Coordinates of C-alpha atoms in Angstrom, one line a residue:
M1 CA 59.1 133.2 143.0
L2 CA 62.2 131.3 142.4
F3 CA 64.9 134.2 143.6
P4 CA 63.8 136.0 147.7
G5 CA 61.8 138.7 147.9
G6 CA 58.8 139.4 145.2
I7 CA 57.3 140.1 142.4
D8 CA 59.4 143.1 142.4
A9 CA 63.1 142.0 142.6
N10 CA 65.8 142.2 140.7
A11 CA 65.7 138.5 140.0
N12 CA 62.4 137.5 139.6
A13 CA 61.5 140.7 138.0
T14 CA 64.0 139.9 135.0
L15 CA 62.5 136.1 135.1
V16 CA 59.5 137.1 134.3
F17 CA 59.6 139.5 131.3
S18 CA 61.9 136.4 130.5
L19 CA 58.6 134.0 131.0
A20 CA 56.8 137.4 128.9
A21 CA 58.9 138.2 126.1
A22 CA 59.1 134.2 125.1
V23 CA 54.5 133.5 125.4
I24 CA 54.9 137.1 123.2
Y25 CA 57.1 136.0 120.7
A26 CA 54.9 132.2 120.3
F27 CA 51.9 134.4 119.8
S28 CA 53.8 136.4 116.2
L29 CA 55.2 133.1 114.5
G30 CA 53.1 133.2 111.5
M31 CA 53.2 136.1 111.7
P32 CA 55.2 138.4 108.9
P33 CA 58.6 139.5 109.9
R34 CA 59.4 142.8 111.7
L35 CA 61.3 144.5 114.1
S36 CA 59.1 144.1 117.4
R37 CA 58.8 140.3 116.6
S38 CA 62.1 139.8 115.9
A39 CA 63.0 142.1 120.1
A40 CA 60.5 139.5 122.0
R41 CA 62.7 136.2 120.5
T42 CA 65.3 138.7 121.6
L43 CA 65.1 139.8 124.8
A44 CA 63.5 136.3 125.7
V45 CA 67.0 134.4 126.3
A46 CA 68.8 137.7 126.4
M47 CA 67.2 138.4 130.4
L48 CA 68.3 134.9 130.9
A49 CA 71.6 136.6 130.4
V50 CA 70.8 139.7 132.1
L51 CA 69.5 136.9 135.3
V52 CA 72.4 135.4 135.8
V53 CA 74.5 138.9 136.1
Q54 CA 72.0 139.5 138.7
Q55 CA 72.9 136.7 140.6
G56 CA 77.0 136.5 139.7
G57 CA 76.6 133.6 137.3
P58 CA 79.3 131.4 135.5
W59 CA 80.4 133.6 132.9
L60 CA 80.8 131.6 130.4
L61 CA 77.3 130.9 130.7
V62 CA 76.8 134.5 130.5
A63 CA 78.5 134.1 127.4
A64 CA 76.4 131.6 126.3
L65 CA 73.1 132.6 126.6
G66 CA 74.1 136.0 125.5
V67 CA 75.5 134.8 122.0
S68 CA 71.8 132.9 121.4
A69 CA 70.5 135.9 121.6
V70 CA 71.8 136.8 118.9
G71 CA 71.9 133.5 116.7
D72 CA 67.7 134.2 117.6
A73 CA 68.2 137.9 116.1
L74 CA 69.6 137.0 112.9
L75 CA 67.2 133.8 112.9
S76 CA 64.2 135.5 113.9
R77 CA 65.3 137.8 109.9
D78 CA 64.4 135.3 106.8
G79 CA 67.4 135.5 104.3
E80 CA 70.1 132.8 103.5
K81 CA 72.5 136.1 105.0
A82 CA 70.4 135.4 108.6
F83 CA 70.4 131.9 108.6
L84 CA 74.4 131.4 108.0
G85 CA 74.4 134.0 110.9
G86 CA 72.0 132.3 112.9
A87 CA 73.7 129.3 112.9
T88 CA 77.5 130.8 113.3
S89 CA 76.1 132.5 116.6
F90 CA 74.7 129.0 117.7
L91 CA 77.5 127.0 116.8
A92 CA 79.5 129.2 119.2
A93 CA 76.8 128.8 122.1
H94 CA 77.1 125.1 121.6
V95 CA 81.0 125.4 122.3
L96 CA 80.9 127.5 124.7
Y97 CA 78.5 125.5 126.5
V98 CA 80.8 122.4 126.4
V99 CA 83.5 124.8 128.2
L100 CA 81.0 125.9 130.6
F101 CA 80.0 122.6 131.6
L102 CA 83.5 120.3 131.4
R103 CA 85.0 123.2 133.5
A104 CA 82.2 121.6 135.7
G105 CA 81.5 118.9 135.6
G106 CA 83.2 115.7 136.8
G107 CA 85.0 115.2 134.6
L108 CA 84.2 112.5 131.5
G109 CA 85.3 109.8 133.9
L110 CA 81.8 110.2 134.7
L111 CA 80.0 108.6 131.7
L112 CA 81.5 105.3 132.1
A113 CA 81.6 105.2 135.9
E114 CA 77.2 105.3 136.1
P115 CA 76.0 103.6 132.9
W116 CA 72.6 105.2 132.7
R117 CA 74.9 108.1 131.7
A118 CA 77.1 105.9 129.0
A119 CA 73.0 105.0 127.1
I120 CA 71.9 109.0 126.4
V121 CA 75.3 109.6 125.4
L122 CA 74.4 106.3 122.4
A123 CA 71.2 107.8 122.0
M124 CA 71.7 111.0 122.0
A125 CA 76.1 109.5 118.9
V126 CA 72.4 107.1 117.6
L127 CA 69.6 110.3 117.0
V128 CA 72.6 112.9 115.9
L129 CA 73.8 110.3 112.8
A130 CA 70.6 109.8 112.1
M131 CA 69.4 113.1 111.5
V132 CA 72.8 114.3 109.9
F133 CA 72.2 111.2 107.0
A134 CA 69.0 112.6 106.8
L135 CA 69.6 115.7 105.7
R136 CA 72.6 114.9 103.7
R137 CA 70.5 113.6 101.4
R138 CA 68.1 116.5 101.1
V139 CA 71.1 119.4 101.1
G140 CA 73.4 120.9 98.4
P141 CA 76.9 120.1 98.6
A142 CA 77.9 123.1 100.3
L143 CA 75.6 122.7 102.9
R144 CA 76.9 119.4 104.3
L145 CA 80.6 120.0 106.1
P146 CA 78.7 123.5 108.3
I147 CA 75.9 120.5 109.3
G148 CA 77.9 118.3 110.5
V149 CA 80.4 120.2 111.7
H150 CA 77.1 121.7 113.8
A151 CA 75.7 118.1 114.7
A152 CA 79.6 117.9 116.1
A153 CA 79.4 120.7 118.2
L154 CA 76.1 119.7 119.4
L155 CA 77.1 116.0 120.8
A156 CA 79.6 117.7 122.0
M157 CA 77.9 119.4 124.1
G158 CA 75.5 116.5 125.8
I159 CA 78.4 114.4 125.9
A160 CA 79.8 117.8 127.9
A161 CA 76.6 118.3 129.9
L162 CA 76.2 114.5 130.8
T163 CA 78.9 115.3 133.2
L164 CA 77.9 117.2 135.5
N165 CA 75.5 116.3 138.4
S166 CA 72.0 118.8 137.4
V167 CA 69.1 117.1 136.2
G168 CA 68.2 120.5 135.4
V169 CA 71.1 121.3 133.5
I170 CA 71.2 117.8 131.1
G171 CA 67.4 118.4 130.6
G172 CA 67.7 121.1 128.7
I173 CA 70.2 120.9 127.0
V174 CA 68.7 117.7 126.0
L175 CA 65.3 119.6 124.9
L176 CA 67.6 122.1 122.8
M177 CA 68.7 118.8 120.7
L178 CA 64.9 118.2 120.0
S179 CA 64.6 121.2 119.2
D180 CA 67.8 121.8 117.0
G181 CA 66.6 118.7 115.8
L182 CA 62.2 120.3 114.8
H183 CA 63.5 122.7 113.3
A184 CA 66.4 121.3 110.5
A185 CA 63.1 118.9 110.3
E186 CA 61.3 121.9 109.2
K187 CA 63.5 123.7 107.1
F188 CA 65.7 120.6 105.4
L189 CA 63.0 117.6 105.0
L190 CA 59.7 118.3 105.1
P191 CA 58.1 119.3 101.9
A192 CA 57.2 123.3 101.4
L193 CA 52.8 123.1 102.0
S194 CA 53.5 120.9 104.8
P195 CA 50.7 120.5 107.7
H196 CA 53.4 119.9 109.6
R197 CA 55.1 123.2 109.3
V198 CA 52.9 124.5 111.6
W199 CA 52.9 122.9 115.1
M200 CA 57.3 122.7 114.3
H201 CA 57.3 126.0 114.8
Y202 CA 55.7 126.0 117.8
A203 CA 57.0 122.8 119.3
A204 CA 60.8 124.1 118.4
W205 CA 60.6 127.1 120.3
A206 CA 59.4 126.3 123.1
L207 CA 61.0 123.2 124.2
Y208 CA 64.4 125.7 123.3
Y209 CA 63.2 127.9 125.8
V210 CA 62.1 125.6 127.9
G211 CA 65.8 124.3 127.2
Q212 CA 67.8 127.6 128.1
L213 CA 65.6 128.2 130.8
A214 CA 66.3 125.0 132.6
I215 CA 70.3 125.2 131.7
T216 CA 69.9 128.4 133.2
L217 CA 68.0 127.5 136.5
G218 CA 69.9 124.6 137.1
F219 CA 73.0 126.5 137.1
L220 CA 71.4 129.6 139.7
L221 CA 69.5 127.3 141.6
G222 CA 70.9 123.8 141.6

């Protein structure tokens, strides 16, 4: 167990509950939206927020995970309003993560002091810009500004994470960025009947959940 006590200890039980919800949601990805499916997706990350509260972790981490869980609840439903609401929730979560990382990190000067950090920032910037340009050619004018804002927040989150000395948190953010890229590609770039949509659904969820889990454990155990 990652935390003191057995599986029945509050922290370990909460973590197991979160993992179980994530697995249940993964098995329900091919099913039509329904309440149980939404509950599983929402609880997977919401229980990580509960875990942070139990362990006395940063309140900004609790807020970021909680807002992410709201976004999960909305994205588990169909419809444009649900999608926009989910995207707005994740934008707020990105901003909360930026503030959390900058407050806990060693400052932006660390990016110049250690070349490997600057190299990762450059790679992130190239990938994010490439995705933005690809999406701008495939979406309508109304979505171009929101996509640009979301991409900027995503890149800022990645840069802020690199001011930390936590491999878990940095790795978690990289996974979240990859998940976001897969989700955007699946929704906007692939043909409607593309066979790649199936594995991309599963991969995006796995990367997203493991990313949130890595960030959480990076703060609690690091």
